Coordinates of C-alpha atoms in Angstrom, one line a residue:
M161 CA 52.0 -28.3 -0.1
P162 CA 51.0 -25.1 1.7
M163 CA 47.5 -25.0 3.0
G164 CA 45.3 -21.9 3.3
P165 CA 43.8 -20.8 6.5
V166 CA 41.2 -23.1 7.8
K167 CA 37.7 -21.5 7.9
P168 CA 35.9 -21.9 11.2
K169 CA 32.8 -24.1 11.2
P170 CA 29.4 -22.3 11.1
K171 CA 28.3 -23.8 14.5
R172 CA 31.5 -22.6 16.1
V173 CA 31.0 -19.1 14.7
R174 CA 27.4 -18.9 16.0
R175 CA 28.5 -20.2 19.4
E176 CA 31.2 -17.6 19.6
K177 CA 28.8 -14.8 18.7
R178 CA 26.4 -15.9 21.4
E179 CA 29.3 -16.0 23.9
L180 CA 30.4 -12.5 22.9
A181 CA 26.9 -11.1 23.4
Y182 CA 26.7 -12.8 26.8
L183 CA 30.1 -11.6 27.9
R184 CA 29.3 -8.0 26.8
D185 CA 26.1 -8.1 28.9
L186 CA 28.0 -9.5 31.8
V187 CA 30.7 -6.8 31.5
G188 CA 27.9 -4.2 31.6
K189 CA 26.4 -5.7 34.8
L190 CA 29.8 -5.8 36.5
E191 CA 30.5 -2.2 35.6
N192 CA 27.2 -1.2 37.2
K193 CA 28.0 -3.2 40.3
V194 CA 31.5 -1.5 40.5
T195 CA 29.8 1.9 40.2
L196 CA 27.4 1.0 43.0
L197 CA 30.2 -0.3 45.3
R198 CA 32.2 2.9 44.8
S199 CA 29.1 4.9 45.6
K200 CA 28.5 2.8 48.7
R201 CA 32.1 3.3 49.9
L202 CA 31.8 7.0 49.4
N203 CA 28.6 7.0 51.4
R204 CA 30.4 5.1 54.2
L205 CA 33.2 7.5 54.3
K206 CA 30.7 10.4 54.6
T207 CA 28.9 8.7 57.5
G208 CA 32.2 7.9 59.3
C209 CA 32.4 4.2 58.7
H210 CA 36.1 3.9 57.8
D211 CA 37.6 0.6 56.8
T212 CA 39.9 -0.3 59.7
G213 CA 40.5 -3.9 58.8
I214 CA 37.7 -5.0 61.1
S215 CA 34.3 -6.0 59.7
T216 CA 32.3 -2.8 59.3
A217 CA 29.0 -4.6 59.8
S218 CA 29.4 -4.3 63.6
H219 CA 29.9 -0.5 63.4
V220 CA 26.9 0.2 61.2
S221 CA 23.8 0.9 63.1
P222 CA 20.4 -0.5 61.9
S223 CA 19.3 3.0 60.9
N224 CA 22.5 3.5 58.8
S225 CA 22.1 0.1 57.2
E226 CA 18.5 0.9 56.3
F227 CA 19.5 4.3 54.9
S228 CA 22.4 2.7 52.9
S229 CA 20.0 0.1 51.5
A230 CA 17.4 2.7 50.5
W231 CA 20.2 4.9 48.9
M232 CA 21.5 1.9 47.0
G233 CA 18.1 1.2 45.5
L234 CA 17.7 4.9 44.5
A235 CA 21.2 4.8 43.0
A236 CA 20.4 1.7 41.0
L237 CA 17.2 3.3 39.7
Q238 CA 19.0 6.5 38.7
L239 CA 21.7 4.5 37.0
R240 CA 19.1 2.6 35.0
D241 CA 17.2 5.7 34.1
R242 CA 20.5 7.3 33.0
S243 CA 21.3 4.4 30.7
L244 CA 17.9 4.6 29.2
A245 CA 18.2 8.3 28.7
V246 CA 21.6 7.9 27.0
E247 CA 20.2 5.3 24.7
R248 CA 17.2 7.4 23.9
N249 CA 19.4 10.4 23.2
Q250 CA 21.5 8.4 20.8
K251 CA 18.4 7.3 18.9
L252 CA 17.2 10.9 18.8
R253 CA 20.5 12.1 17.4
C254 CA 20.3 9.5 14.7
S255 CA 16.7 10.5 13.8
I256 CA 17.6 14.2 13.8
G257 CA 20.5 13.5 11.5
G258 CA 18.1 11.7 9.1
Y259 CA 15.7 14.6 9.2
V260 CA 18.5 17.1 8.6
D261 CA 19.5 15.1 5.5
L262 CA 15.9 15.0 4.3
V263 CA 15.4 18.7 4.8
C264 CA 18.6 19.4 2.8
K265 CA 17.4 17.2 -0.1
L266 CA 14.0 19.0 0.0
Q267 CA 15.7 22.4 -0.1
Q268 CA 17.7 21.3 -3.2
L269 CA 14.6 20.0 -4.9
T270 CA 12.8 23.3 -4.1
K271 CA 15.6 25.3 -5.6
K272 CA 15.6 23.1 -8.7
Y273 CA 11.8 23.4 -9.1
T274 CA 12.0 27.2 -8.7
A275 CA 14.8 27.4 -11.3
Q276 CA 12.7 25.3 -13.7
E277 CA 9.6 27.4 -13.1
R278 CA 11.7 30.5 -13.8
E279 CA 13.0 28.9 -17.1
I280 CA 9.4 28.0 -18.1
S281 CA 8.4 31.6 -17.5
E282 CA 11.2 33.0 -19.5
C283 CA 10.7 30.6 -22.4
A284 CA 7.0 31.1 -22.4
S285 CA 7.4 34.8 -22.7
Q286 CA 9.8 34.4 -25.6
A287 CA 8.2 31.6 -27.5
H288 CA 5.9 33.8 -29.5
T289 CA 8.8 35.9 -30.8
M290 CA 11.3 33.2 -31.5
H291 CA 11.4 30.6 -34.3
H292 CA 7.7 29.5 -34.2
K293 CA 5.1 31.9 -35.6
F294 CA 1.5 32.1 -34.4
W295 CA -0.7 31.5 -37.4
D296 CA -4.1 33.0 -37.7
L297 CA -5.8 30.0 -39.3
L298 CA -8.8 32.0 -40.4
A299 CA -7.1 35.2 -41.6
N300 CA -3.8 33.8 -43.1
A301 CA -4.0 32.3 -46.6
D302 CA -4.1 28.5 -46.7
E303 CA -1.3 28.5 -49.4
E304 CA 1.0 30.3 -47.0
I305 CA 0.3 28.0 -44.1
F306 CA 0.6 24.8 -46.1
A307 CA 3.9 26.0 -47.7
D308 CA 5.4 26.6 -44.2
Q309 CA 4.2 23.2 -43.0
L310 CA 5.6 21.5 -46.1
A311 CA 9.0 23.1 -45.4
A312 CA 8.8 21.9 -41.8
V313 CA 7.9 18.4 -43.0
A314 CA 11.0 18.4 -45.3
R315 CA 13.2 19.4 -42.3
L316 CA 11.8 16.7 -40.1
R317 CA 12.3 14.0 -42.8
L318 CA 15.9 15.2 -43.2
E319 CA 16.5 14.9 -39.5
L320 CA 15.1 11.4 -39.5
Q321 CA 17.3 10.4 -42.5
Q322 CA 20.4 11.9 -40.8
R323 CA 20.0 9.7 -37.7
G324 CA 18.8 6.7 -39.7
Y325 CA 15.2 6.9 -38.4
Q326 CA 16.5 6.1 -34.9
L327 CA 15.2 8.0 -31.9
P328 CA 17.5 9.2 -29.2
T329 CA 18.1 6.4 -26.7
T330 CA 17.8 8.8 -23.7
A331 CA 14.2 9.6 -24.7
L332 CA 13.1 6.3 -26.3
S333 CA 10.5 4.3 -24.5
V334 CA 10.7 0.6 -25.7
N335 CA 7.5 -1.4 -25.2
W336 CA 6.3 -4.9 -26.1
G337 CA 2.8 -3.6 -26.4
L338 CA 0.9 -0.6 -27.8
S339 CA 1.8 2.7 -26.2
R340 CA 2.2 6.4 -27.1
G341 CA 5.4 6.5 -25.0
H342 CA 6.5 8.6 -22.1
M343 CA 5.9 12.3 -22.2
M344 CA 8.7 14.7 -21.4
V345 CA 8.7 18.5 -20.9
K346 CA 11.8 20.4 -22.0
Q347 CA 12.8 24.0 -22.1
D348 CA 14.3 25.1 -25.4
G349 CA 15.9 28.5 -26.0
N350 CA 14.4 28.7 -29.5
N351 CA 11.0 27.1 -29.0
G352 CA 10.1 27.8 -25.4
V353 CA 8.3 24.8 -23.8
V354 CA 8.5 21.6 -25.7
L355 CA 6.5 18.4 -25.0
E356 CA 7.9 15.3 -26.6
M357 CA 6.9 11.7 -26.8
H358 CA 9.1 8.9 -28.2
C359 CA 8.2 5.2 -28.4
G360 CA 9.4 2.1 -30.1
T361 CA 7.3 -1.1 -30.1
T362 CA 6.9 -4.3 -32.0
V363 CA 3.5 -5.5 -33.3
P364 CA 2.8 -9.1 -34.4
F365 CA 1.5 -8.1 -37.8
N366 CA 3.1 -7.8 -41.2
L367 CA 4.1 -4.4 -42.6
D368 CA 1.1 -3.9 -44.9
V369 CA -1.4 -4.7 -42.1
A370 CA 0.3 -2.4 -39.6
A371 CA 0.7 0.4 -42.1
R372 CA -3.0 0.4 -43.1
A373 CA -4.0 0.3 -39.4
Y374 CA -1.7 3.2 -38.4
W375 CA -2.8 5.2 -41.4
R376 CA -6.5 4.7 -40.5
F377 CA -5.6 5.9 -36.9
F378 CA -3.9 9.0 -38.4
C379 CA -7.1 9.8 -40.3
V380 CA -9.3 9.2 -37.3
E381 CA -7.0 11.4 -35.1
H382 CA -7.6 14.2 -37.6
G383 CA -11.3 13.9 -37.6
E384 CA -11.7 11.9 -40.8
I385 CA -14.1 8.9 -40.2
P386 CA -15.3 7.6 -43.5
A387 CA -18.3 5.3 -43.6
D388 CA -16.3 2.7 -45.5
S389 CA -12.9 1.9 -43.9
S390 CA -11.5 1.0 -47.3
A391 CA -11.8 4.7 -48.2
S392 CA -9.0 5.5 -45.8
S393 CA -6.5 3.3 -47.5
L394 CA -2.9 4.3 -47.3
S395 CA -2.3 7.3 -49.5
K396 CA 1.1 8.0 -51.0
G397 CA 2.7 11.4 -51.6
T398 CA 1.8 14.7 -49.9
I399 CA -1.6 15.6 -48.3
A400 CA -2.7 19.0 -47.0
N401 CA -6.0 19.3 -45.2
S402 CA -8.0 21.1 -42.5
F403 CA -9.4 19.2 -39.5
S404 CA -11.6 19.7 -36.5
L405 CA -11.7 17.3 -33.5
R406 CA -13.7 17.1 -30.3
L407 CA -13.0 14.4 -27.7
E408 CA -14.9 13.7 -24.5
F409 CA -13.6 11.0 -22.2
E410 CA -14.5 10.6 -18.5
G411 CA -15.9 14.1 -18.3
L412 CA -12.8 15.8 -19.8
V413 CA -13.4 17.7 -23.0
S414 CA -10.7 18.4 -25.6
E415 CA -11.6 20.4 -28.7
V416 CA -9.1 21.6 -31.4
S417 CA -9.3 22.7 -35.0
G418 CA -6.4 23.4 -37.4
K419 CA -4.5 22.4 -40.6
Y420 CA -1.9 19.7 -41.3
T421 CA 0.5 18.7 -44.1
C422 CA 1.5 15.0 -44.3
Q423 CA 3.9 13.1 -46.4
V424 CA 3.9 9.3 -46.9
N425 CA 7.0 7.6 -48.1
V426 CA 6.9 3.9 -49.0
D427 CA 10.0 1.8 -49.4
E428 CA 10.4 -2.0 -49.8
D429 CA 10.8 -2.7 -46.1
K430 CA 9.8 0.6 -44.5
I431 CA 6.9 3.0 -44.6
T432 CA 7.2 6.5 -43.1
I433 CA 4.4 8.9 -42.2
T434 CA 5.6 12.4 -41.4
W435 CA 3.4 15.4 -40.7
V436 CA 3.2 18.9 -39.2
E437 CA 0.1 20.4 -37.9
H438 CA -1.0 23.8 -36.4
A439 CA -4.2 23.7 -34.3
D440 CA -6.1 26.3 -32.2
V441 CA -6.8 24.8 -28.8
L442 CA -10.3 25.7 -27.5
A443 CA -10.2 23.2 -24.6
F444 CA -7.8 20.4 -23.6
G445 CA -8.2 18.0 -20.8
G446 CA -11.2 19.9 -19.4
V447 CA -9.4 23.2 -19.3
V448 CA -10.5 26.1 -21.5
F449 CA -7.8 28.1 -23.3
N450 CA -7.7 31.5 -25.0
G451 CA -5.3 32.4 -27.8
L452 CA -3.4 29.1 -27.5
Q453 CA -2.2 27.3 -30.6
Y454 CA -0.1 24.1 -30.5
Q455 CA 2.3 23.3 -33.3
K456 CA 3.2 19.6 -33.7
R457 CA 5.8 17.7 -35.6
A458 CA 5.3 14.0 -35.7
S459 CA 6.4 10.8 -37.5
M460 CA 5.5 7.1 -37.6
T461 CA 8.2 4.8 -39.0
L462 CA 7.1 1.2 -39.7
C463 CA 9.9 -1.3 -40.5
R464 CA 9.5 -4.9 -41.6
V465 CA 11.1 -7.5 -39.3
L466 CA 13.1 -9.7 -41.7
R467 CA 13.2 -13.4 -41.0
E468 CA 16.0 -15.7 -41.9
G469 CA 15.6 -18.6 -44.2
P470 CA 14.1 -19.0 -47.7
G471 CA 10.4 -18.6 -48.1
N472 CA 9.8 -17.2 -44.6
Q473 CA 7.5 -14.2 -44.7
S474 CA 7.7 -11.5 -42.1
T475 CA 5.0 -11.5 -39.5
S476 CA 6.1 -8.6 -37.3
T477 CA 6.7 -4.9 -37.7
V478 CA 8.8 -2.5 -35.6
V479 CA 7.0 0.9 -35.1
H480 CA 8.8 4.0 -34.0
T481 CA 6.7 7.1 -33.2
Y482 CA 7.8 10.6 -32.4
F483 CA 5.6 13.5 -31.3
Q484 CA 6.8 17.1 -30.6
T485 CA 4.3 19.7 -29.4
I486 CA 5.0 23.4 -28.8
P487 CA 2.4 25.8 -27.4
V488 CA 2.4 29.2 -29.1
F489 CA 0.3 32.2 -28.1
H490 CA -1.2 35.2 -29.8
D491 CA 0.6 38.5 -29.2
S492 CA -2.5 39.9 -27.4
I493 CA -2.4 37.2 -24.7
A494 CA -1.1 38.5 -21.3
D495 CA -1.2 35.3 -19.2
K496 CA 1.1 33.2 -21.3
L497 CA 2.9 31.7 -18.3
Q498 CA -0.3 30.7 -16.5
Q499 CA -1.8 29.1 -19.7
T500 CA 1.5 27.4 -20.5
Q501 CA 1.6 25.8 -17.0
A502 CA -2.1 24.8 -17.3
F503 CA -1.5 23.3 -20.7
V504 CA 1.5 21.2 -19.4
D505 CA -0.4 20.1 -16.3
S506 CA -3.4 19.1 -18.4
A507 CA -1.2 17.2 -20.7
Y508 CA 0.3 15.3 -17.8
R509 CA -3.1 14.5 -16.3
S510 CA -4.6 13.4 -19.7
H511 CA -1.6 11.4 -20.8
S512 CA -2.6 8.1 -19.3
K513 CA -6.2 8.4 -20.3
L514 CA -5.4 9.3 -23.9
N515 CA -2.8 6.5 -24.0
K516 CA -5.6 4.1 -22.9
I517 CA -7.9 5.3 -25.7
V518 CA -5.2 5.2 -28.4
C519 CA -4.0 1.7 -27.4
Q520 CA -7.6 0.3 -27.4
H521 CA -8.4 1.9 -30.8
M522 CA -5.1 0.8 -32.4
S523 CA -5.6 -2.7 -31.1
N524 CA -9.1 -2.8 -32.8
L525 CA -7.7 -1.3 -36.0
L526 CA -4.9 -3.9 -36.2
L527 CA -7.2 -6.8 -35.6
E528 CA -9.7 -5.5 -38.2
E529 CA -7.0 -5.0 -40.9
D530 CA -5.5 -8.4 -40.2
W531 CA -8.9 -10.0 -40.5
K532 CA -9.5 -8.2 -43.9
A533 CA -6.0 -9.3 -45.1
T534 CA -6.7 -12.9 -44.2
F535 CA -10.3 -13.4 -45.1
G536 CA -10.9 -10.5 -47.5

C-alpha cells in the first residue's frame, strides 16, 4: 500500500532552522575574511612584497607589518560600517515606501472629501427649489400645511407597505438594546442633504406595553407632557397638531417649533406610528440658526414576537424605527452651505448625547407601562 511522504519531526525542523541560521552567519564571516585577505594581498603587491614561494614574513619589515595591521583594522571597521549603512538604507527604503503609500491614500481621501463637500454645496443650493418646499409656519394656512403633511404620510405608509415594513439592510442597525440607530448623511438630487437613522431592536415586553411606551415617548418628543400619563394613551387614526420643544443637556441648547401630522394603524400583531413634521430650528446642539427648517419623515413599527405552542403568550416585541430629516432654507438666506454644514456637524456631535437621553427615557417608560399592566 503506497505511503505518503513522511513529515519531519518538529525537533528536527527546529534543529535544522538553527543550523541554517548558524551556517548563514558563518558564511557572512567567511566572506568578510575573504574580502580582508584580498585587500591584504593587494596591499602587499603595492608595497612590493610579492609571493615567491618563500614565506613573506621574513621580507616584511616591522614598520610594514605595523602598517598592514593598522590598515587591516581600519578595513574591518569600514567594512562593518558599510554593512550597517546598507542595512540602515534598506530599512529607510521600506519606511519611505510605507510613507509613500500612506500619502497616496491620504490624497485619495482628500479628493473624495473635496468631491463630497462640492456635492453638499450643490445640493444645499438646490434643496430649496426642488421637491421640498419651505413652509412659513406662521403665514401659511394650517389647513394647507396639514394637507401636505397628510399626503406625505400616505406616501410613507405606501413605501413601508411595498417593502413589507422592512428597512434596507445596508442602512439597518440591529441592536439588542434601546438605540436610535446610526446616523447617515446622504446627498440626494431631489432633496439635497438627507440625514437618516434606521434601527431594529427587540424589547422584552409584550406589544401592548411597548406600544403605549413608544406612543408616550412620541408625545413627549413633541412637547406634550400631560400630568396624568394615562391621558397620553395610544390614539388611533390621524392626528394633526402644533408643537414647541426646548431641550438643554450638558450645556447644549436645542429649540424648535413646528407642526406635525401622525397616523396610527393597529393590526392584530402589529402597530405602526407614521408621521411627518415641519419645524423651524432656532437652535440645535448649541448652534443658533437663521431661516432653517427641518422636514422629517418618520415611522415606528412594533411587531409582536409569536411564540410556538398553545397558550404561550408573547413576551417580546420587535421595534423598527426610521427617521429621515432634510434641512430646507428660506429663499432670503444666503449662507445655505455654511448653515447646512453646521447643522450636519451639530447633528453628529449631538447624536450620542441625544441617544443617551432617548434610551434612558424609553427605558423608564417601558418599565412604568409594564408595572401598570402588571399591577394596575
